[in-house]
Coordinates of C-alpha atoms in Angstrom, one line a residue:
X1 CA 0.0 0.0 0.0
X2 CA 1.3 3.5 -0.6
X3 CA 2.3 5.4 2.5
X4 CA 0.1 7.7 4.1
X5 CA 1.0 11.5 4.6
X6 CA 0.1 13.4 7.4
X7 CA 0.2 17.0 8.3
X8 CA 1.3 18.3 11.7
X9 CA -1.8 19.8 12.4
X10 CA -4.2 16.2 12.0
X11 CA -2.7 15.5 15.2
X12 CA -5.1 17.6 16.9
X13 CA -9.1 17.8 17.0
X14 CA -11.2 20.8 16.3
X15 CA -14.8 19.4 17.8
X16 CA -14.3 21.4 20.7
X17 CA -15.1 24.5 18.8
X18 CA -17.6 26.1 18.9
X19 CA -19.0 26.9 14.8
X20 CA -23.1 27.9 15.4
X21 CA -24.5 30.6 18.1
X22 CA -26.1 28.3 20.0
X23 CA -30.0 28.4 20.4
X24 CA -30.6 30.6 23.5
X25 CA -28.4 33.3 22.2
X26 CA -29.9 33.5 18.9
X27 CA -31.7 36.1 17.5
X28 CA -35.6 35.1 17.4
X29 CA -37.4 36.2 14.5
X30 CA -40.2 38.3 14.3
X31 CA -43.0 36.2 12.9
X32 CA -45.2 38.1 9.9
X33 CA -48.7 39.0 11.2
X34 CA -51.4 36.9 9.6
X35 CA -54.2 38.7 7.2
X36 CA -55.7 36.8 9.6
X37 CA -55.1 38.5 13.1
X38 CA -53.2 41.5 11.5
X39 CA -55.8 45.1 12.1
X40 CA -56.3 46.8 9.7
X41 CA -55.6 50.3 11.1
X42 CA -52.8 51.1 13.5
X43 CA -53.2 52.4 16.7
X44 CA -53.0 56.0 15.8
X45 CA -55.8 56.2 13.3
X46 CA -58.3 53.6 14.9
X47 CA -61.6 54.8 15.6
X48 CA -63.1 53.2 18.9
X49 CA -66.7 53.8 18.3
X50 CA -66.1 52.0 15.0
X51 CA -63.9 48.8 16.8
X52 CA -66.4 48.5 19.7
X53 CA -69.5 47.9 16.5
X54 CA -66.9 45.1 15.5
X55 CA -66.4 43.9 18.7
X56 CA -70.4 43.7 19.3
X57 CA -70.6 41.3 16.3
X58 CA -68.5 38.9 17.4
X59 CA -70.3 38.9 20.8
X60 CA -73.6 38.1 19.5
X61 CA -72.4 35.8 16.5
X62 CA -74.2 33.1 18.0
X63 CA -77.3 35.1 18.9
X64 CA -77.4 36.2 15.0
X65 CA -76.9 33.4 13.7
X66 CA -78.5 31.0 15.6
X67 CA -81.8 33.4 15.6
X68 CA -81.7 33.2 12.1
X69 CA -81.3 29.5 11.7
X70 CA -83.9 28.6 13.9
X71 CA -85.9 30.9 12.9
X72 CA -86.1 29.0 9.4
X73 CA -86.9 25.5 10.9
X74 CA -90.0 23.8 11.5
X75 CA -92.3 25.1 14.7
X76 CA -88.7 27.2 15.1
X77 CA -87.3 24.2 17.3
X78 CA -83.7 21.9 16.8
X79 CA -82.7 19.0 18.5
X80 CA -79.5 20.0 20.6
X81 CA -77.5 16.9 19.5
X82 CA -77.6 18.5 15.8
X83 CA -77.4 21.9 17.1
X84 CA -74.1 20.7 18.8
X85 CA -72.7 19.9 15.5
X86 CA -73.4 23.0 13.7
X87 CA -71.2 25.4 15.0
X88 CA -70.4 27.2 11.8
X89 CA -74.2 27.7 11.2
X90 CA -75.2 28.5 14.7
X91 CA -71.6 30.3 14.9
X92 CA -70.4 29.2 18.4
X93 CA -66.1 27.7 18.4
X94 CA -65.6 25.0 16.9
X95 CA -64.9 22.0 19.6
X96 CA -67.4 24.1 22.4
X97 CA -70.2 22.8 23.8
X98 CA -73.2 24.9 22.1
X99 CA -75.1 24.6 25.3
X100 CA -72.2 27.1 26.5
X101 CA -73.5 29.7 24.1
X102 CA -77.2 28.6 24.8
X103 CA -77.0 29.7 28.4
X104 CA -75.4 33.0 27.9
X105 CA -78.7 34.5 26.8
X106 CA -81.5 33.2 28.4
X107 CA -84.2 35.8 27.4
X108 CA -83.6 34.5 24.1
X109 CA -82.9 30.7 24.2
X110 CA -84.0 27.8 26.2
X111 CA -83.5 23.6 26.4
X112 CA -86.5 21.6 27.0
X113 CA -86.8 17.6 27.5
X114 CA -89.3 16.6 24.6
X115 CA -91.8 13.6 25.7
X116 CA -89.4 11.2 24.3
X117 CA -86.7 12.6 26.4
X118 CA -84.4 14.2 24.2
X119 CA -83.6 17.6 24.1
X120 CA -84.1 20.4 22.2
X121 CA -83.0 23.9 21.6
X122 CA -85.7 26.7 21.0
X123 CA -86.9 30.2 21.6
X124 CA -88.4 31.3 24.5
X125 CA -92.0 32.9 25.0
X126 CA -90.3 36.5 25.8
X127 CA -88.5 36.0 22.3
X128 CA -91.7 35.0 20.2
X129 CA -93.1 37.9 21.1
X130 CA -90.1 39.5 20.6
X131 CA -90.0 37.9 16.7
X132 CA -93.7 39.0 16.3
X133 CA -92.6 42.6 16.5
X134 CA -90.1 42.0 14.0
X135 CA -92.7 40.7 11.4
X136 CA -94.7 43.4 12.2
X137 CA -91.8 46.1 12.1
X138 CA -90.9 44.1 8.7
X139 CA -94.3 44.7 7.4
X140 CA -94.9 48.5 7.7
X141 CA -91.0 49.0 5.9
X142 CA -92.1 46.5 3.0
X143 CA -92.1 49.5 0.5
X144 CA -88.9 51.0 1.4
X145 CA -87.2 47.6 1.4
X146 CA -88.4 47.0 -2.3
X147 CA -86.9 50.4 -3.2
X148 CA -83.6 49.2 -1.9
X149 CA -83.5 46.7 -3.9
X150 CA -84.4 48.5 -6.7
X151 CA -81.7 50.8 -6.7
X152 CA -79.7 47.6 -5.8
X153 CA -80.8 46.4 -9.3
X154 CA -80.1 49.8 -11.0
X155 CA -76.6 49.8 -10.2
X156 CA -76.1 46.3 -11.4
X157 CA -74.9 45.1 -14.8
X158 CA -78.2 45.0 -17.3
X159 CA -80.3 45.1 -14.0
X160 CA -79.8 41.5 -12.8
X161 CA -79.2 40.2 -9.6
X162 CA -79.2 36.5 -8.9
X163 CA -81.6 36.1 -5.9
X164 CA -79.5 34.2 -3.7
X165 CA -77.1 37.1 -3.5
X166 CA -79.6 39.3 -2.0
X167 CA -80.8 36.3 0.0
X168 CA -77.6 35.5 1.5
X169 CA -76.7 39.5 2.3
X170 CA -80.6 40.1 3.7
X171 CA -79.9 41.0 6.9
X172 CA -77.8 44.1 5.9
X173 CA -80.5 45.6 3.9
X174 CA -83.3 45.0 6.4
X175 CA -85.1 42.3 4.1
X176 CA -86.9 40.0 5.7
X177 CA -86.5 36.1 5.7
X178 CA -89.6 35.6 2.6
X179 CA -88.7 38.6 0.7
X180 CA -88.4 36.1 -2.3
X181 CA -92.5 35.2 -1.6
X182 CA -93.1 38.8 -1.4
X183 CA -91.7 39.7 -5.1
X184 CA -94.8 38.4 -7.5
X185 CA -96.7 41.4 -5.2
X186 CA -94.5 43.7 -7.5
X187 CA -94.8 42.6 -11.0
X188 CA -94.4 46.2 -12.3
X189 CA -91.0 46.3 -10.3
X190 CA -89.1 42.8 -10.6
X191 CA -88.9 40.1 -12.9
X192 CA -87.5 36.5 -11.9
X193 CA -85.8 34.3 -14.7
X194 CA -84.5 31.0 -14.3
X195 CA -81.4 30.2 -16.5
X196 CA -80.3 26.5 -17.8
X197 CA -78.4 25.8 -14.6
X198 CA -81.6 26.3 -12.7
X199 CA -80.3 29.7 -10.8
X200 CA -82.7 31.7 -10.5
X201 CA -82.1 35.8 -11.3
X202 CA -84.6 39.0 -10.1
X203 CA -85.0 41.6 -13.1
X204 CA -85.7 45.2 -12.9
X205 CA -88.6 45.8 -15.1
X206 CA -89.1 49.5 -14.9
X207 CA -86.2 51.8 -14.6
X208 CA -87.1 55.1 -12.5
X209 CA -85.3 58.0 -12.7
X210 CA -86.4 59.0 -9.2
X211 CA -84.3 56.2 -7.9
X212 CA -80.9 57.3 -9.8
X213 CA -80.2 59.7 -7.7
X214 CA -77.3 58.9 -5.3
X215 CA -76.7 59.9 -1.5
X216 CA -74.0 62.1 -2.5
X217 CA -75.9 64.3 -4.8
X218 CA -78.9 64.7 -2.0
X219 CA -76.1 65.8 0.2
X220 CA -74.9 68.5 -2.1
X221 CA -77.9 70.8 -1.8
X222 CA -77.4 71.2 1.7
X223 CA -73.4 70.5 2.0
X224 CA -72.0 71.3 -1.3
X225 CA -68.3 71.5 0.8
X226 CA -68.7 67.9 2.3
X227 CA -69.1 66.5 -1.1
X228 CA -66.2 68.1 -2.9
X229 CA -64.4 66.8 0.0
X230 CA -65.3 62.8 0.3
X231 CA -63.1 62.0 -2.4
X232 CA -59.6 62.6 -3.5
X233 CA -57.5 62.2 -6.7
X234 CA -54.3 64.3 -6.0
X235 CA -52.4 65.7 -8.9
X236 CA -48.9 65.1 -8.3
X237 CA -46.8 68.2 -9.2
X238 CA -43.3 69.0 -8.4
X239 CA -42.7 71.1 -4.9
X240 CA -41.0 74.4 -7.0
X241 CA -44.2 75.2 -7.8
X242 CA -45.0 76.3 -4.2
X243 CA -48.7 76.0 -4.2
X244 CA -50.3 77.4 -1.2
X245 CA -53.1 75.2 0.3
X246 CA -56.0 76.9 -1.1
X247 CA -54.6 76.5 -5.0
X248 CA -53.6 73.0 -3.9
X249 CA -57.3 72.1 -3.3
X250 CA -58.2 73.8 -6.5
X251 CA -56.2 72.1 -8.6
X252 CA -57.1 68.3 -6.9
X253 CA -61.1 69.6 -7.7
X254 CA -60.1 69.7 -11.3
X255 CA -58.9 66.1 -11.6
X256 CA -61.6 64.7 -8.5
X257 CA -64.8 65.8 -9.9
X258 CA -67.1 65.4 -11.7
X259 CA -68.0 62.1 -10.1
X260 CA -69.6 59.3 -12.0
X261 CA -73.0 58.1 -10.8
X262 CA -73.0 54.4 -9.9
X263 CA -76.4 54.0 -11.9
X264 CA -73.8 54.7 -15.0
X265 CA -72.8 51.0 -16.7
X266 CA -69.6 51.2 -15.3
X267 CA -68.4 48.0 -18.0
X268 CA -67.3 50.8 -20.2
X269 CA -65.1 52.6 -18.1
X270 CA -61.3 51.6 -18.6
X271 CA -60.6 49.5 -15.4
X272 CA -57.5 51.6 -14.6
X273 CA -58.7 55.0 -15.2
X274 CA -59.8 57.9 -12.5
X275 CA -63.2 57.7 -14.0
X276 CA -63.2 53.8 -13.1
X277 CA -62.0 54.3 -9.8
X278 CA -64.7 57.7 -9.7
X279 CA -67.6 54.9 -10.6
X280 CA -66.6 52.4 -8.1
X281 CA -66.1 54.9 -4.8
X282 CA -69.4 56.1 -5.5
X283 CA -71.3 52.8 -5.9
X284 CA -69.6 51.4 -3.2
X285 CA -71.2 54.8 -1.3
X286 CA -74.5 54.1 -2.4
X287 CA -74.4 50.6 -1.5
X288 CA -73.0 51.7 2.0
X289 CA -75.9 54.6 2.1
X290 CA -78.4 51.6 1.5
X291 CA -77.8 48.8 4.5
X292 CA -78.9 49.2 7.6
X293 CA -75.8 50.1 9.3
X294 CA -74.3 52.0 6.6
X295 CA -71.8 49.6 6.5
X296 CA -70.7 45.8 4.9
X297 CA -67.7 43.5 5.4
X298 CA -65.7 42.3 2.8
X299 CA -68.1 39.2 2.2
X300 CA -71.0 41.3 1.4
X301 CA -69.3 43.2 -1.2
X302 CA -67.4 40.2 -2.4
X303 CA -70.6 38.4 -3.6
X304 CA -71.4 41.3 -5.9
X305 CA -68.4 42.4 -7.5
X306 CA -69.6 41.0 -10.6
X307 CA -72.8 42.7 -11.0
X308 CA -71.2 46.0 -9.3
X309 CA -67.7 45.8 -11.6
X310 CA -65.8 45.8 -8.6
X311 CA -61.8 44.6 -9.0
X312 CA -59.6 42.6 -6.3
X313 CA -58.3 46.2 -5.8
X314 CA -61.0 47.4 -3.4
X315 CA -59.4 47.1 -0.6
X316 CA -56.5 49.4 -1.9
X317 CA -59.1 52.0 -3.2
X318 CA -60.9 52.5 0.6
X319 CA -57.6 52.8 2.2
X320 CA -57.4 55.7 0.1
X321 CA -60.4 57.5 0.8
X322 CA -60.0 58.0 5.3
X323 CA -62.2 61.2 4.8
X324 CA -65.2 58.8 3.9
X325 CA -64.5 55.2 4.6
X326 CA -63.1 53.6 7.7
X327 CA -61.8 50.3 7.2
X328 CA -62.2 48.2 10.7
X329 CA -61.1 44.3 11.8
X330 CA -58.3 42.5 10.3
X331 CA -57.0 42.2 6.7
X332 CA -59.0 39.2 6.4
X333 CA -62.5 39.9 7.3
X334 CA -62.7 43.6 7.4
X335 CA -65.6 45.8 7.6
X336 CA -66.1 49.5 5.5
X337 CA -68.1 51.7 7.4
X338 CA -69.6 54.7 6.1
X339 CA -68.1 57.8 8.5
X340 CA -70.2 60.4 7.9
X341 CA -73.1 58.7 8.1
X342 CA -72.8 57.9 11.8
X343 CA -73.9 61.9 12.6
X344 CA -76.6 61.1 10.7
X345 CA -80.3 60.8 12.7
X346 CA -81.0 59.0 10.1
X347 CA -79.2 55.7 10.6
X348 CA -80.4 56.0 14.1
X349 CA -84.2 56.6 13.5
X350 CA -84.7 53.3 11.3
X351 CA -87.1 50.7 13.5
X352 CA -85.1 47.7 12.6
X353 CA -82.0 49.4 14.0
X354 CA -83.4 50.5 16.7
X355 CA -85.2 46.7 17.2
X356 CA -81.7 45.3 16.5
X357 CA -79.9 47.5 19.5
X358 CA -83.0 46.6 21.6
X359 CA -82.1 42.5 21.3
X360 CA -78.5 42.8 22.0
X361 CA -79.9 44.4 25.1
X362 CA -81.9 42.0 26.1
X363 CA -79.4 38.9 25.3
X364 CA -76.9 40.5 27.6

């Protein structure tokens, strides 16, 4: 065999070194916020009336929810062992007990042994009543309900709406849980179609100019100075111009209005231009200036960004616009409230708003 050559230095052993930090001196890494968990504003521009509405919704999830399913089954009654494995429906955690969430608001919920001894999960007699007002409140806004939807329609492309849109995002408008019984009463108003797959669409029938007039413009006859002032397109120019504040404003009025009306087809605009982005702030206003709360999270405007032209951009475009919008919650599920709208006696005058605050009372 050939011989072997060493250097002087393989005498000796280099494992006592030490080559990596070890683990309890490293550096730990900030982890990214999740879309998820991350808020949308941060603490210096959060408005706390807005947070605490947030907050309210996911105190009363279950109540909303759950009044709302059972609402919808027969004689209004469940059998608690389903009840216990619908927790995204009834929307109490997932792996609770939903008898947890039952006995948090006994005005409004109650478990009773049925003759065969099981149990079941219904309203109580305080609550019926309670439900009976809603009909009735339901009843006397029928009209002003079916004008929401018309203007709903209106603003949509070629004045369809599949039903099950407006179904699904009811409880926003103030519609109530029938509304799609109630539409043959209007044949000179709505139209339903029923396409190959077997969807079925409302149609407007009869377009009234009455209707086409937006929030914004109603404003300007008493406000003209708020409107001018909800949006903003800045012109960017170079600082040597030295524009004093006053001549600043002038010149961002020149490139911010006119504004486009959101009863305008809005499939001709060029997606990218001011006048596109024009069109979608002030549908997205109206559609604000038409729910109940004068506001919508992103899953209510999500499910009609087809019929409303609305791009994945949206987001973006609010952040843009603090003067109207206020954008509240986390990336994920946030909520677009209307601001001005909350000095408004309006918002606070409507019966089913004023029903609405009256539960939450009575479930805490």
């Amino acid at each position: 065999p050939s011989p072997v050559f060493r250097t002087a230095s393989s005498h000796f052993s280099t494992s006592f070194l030490i080559t990596k930090t070890p683990k309890k001196f490293r550096k730990k890494r900030k982890k990214k916020d999740s879309p998820r968990t991350k808020l949308v504003q941060t603490p210096p521009n959060v408005v706390a009336n807005f947070e605490r509405i947030l907050d309210r919704d996911k105190r009363f999830r279950f109540l909303t929810r759950c009044k709302d399913f059972l609402a919808k089954q027969p004689d209004r009654v469940l059998r608690l062992e389903d009840a216990g494995k619908l927790h995204q429906e009834l929307g109490f955690p997932r792996g609770r007990k939903v008898t947890k969430s039952i006995l948090r608001h006994p005005l409004i919920f109650q478990i009773y042994r049925h003759s065969d001894y099981s149990s079941w999960l219904g309203f109580t007699d305080f609550m019926e009543d309670l439900l009976r007002r809603e009909d009735e409140i339901m009843n006397e806004l029928e009209l002003q309900r079916v004008d929401v939807v018309r203007k709903l329609l209106m603003m949509s492309a070629d004045g369809r709406i599949p039903l099950s849109k407006i179904y699904h995002n009811r409880l926003i408008f103030g519609l109530p849980e029938n509304f799609r019984d109630r539409i043959p009463k209007y044949p000179d108003y709505f139209k339903v179609t029923v396409e190959a797959d077997g969807k079925r669409i409302l149609e407007l029938v009869d377009w009234d100019p009455s209707l086409a007039t937006t929030c914004l413009e109603k404003q300007l006859l008493f406000d003209e100075e708020r409107v001018k002032s909800a949006f903003k397109f800045p012109i960017k120019h170079s600082r040597k111009l030295n524009l004093e504040v006053g001549d600043e404003k002038k010149l961002n009025l020149l490139n911010t209005l006119p504004l486009v009306s959101p009863y305008s087809d809005g499939r001709k605009l060029d997606p990218w231009t001011a006048e596109a982005e024009k069109y979608r702030l002030g549908l997205v206003h109206e559609f604000l200036s038409l729910t109940l709360e004068r506001r919508a999270y992103i899953h209510n405007m999500v499910e009609f960004k087809d019929e409303f032209s609305l791009t994945k951009r949206t987001y973006q475009m609010l952040l843009k616009q603090p003067r109207t919008f206020y954008l509240g919650g986390t990336e994920m599920n946030w909520c677009v409230f209307l601001k001005d709208a909350y000095g408004d006696e309006v918002l606070n005058e409507d019966p089913q708003v004023l029903f609405n605050r009256q539960l939450y009372e009575y479930a805490d």
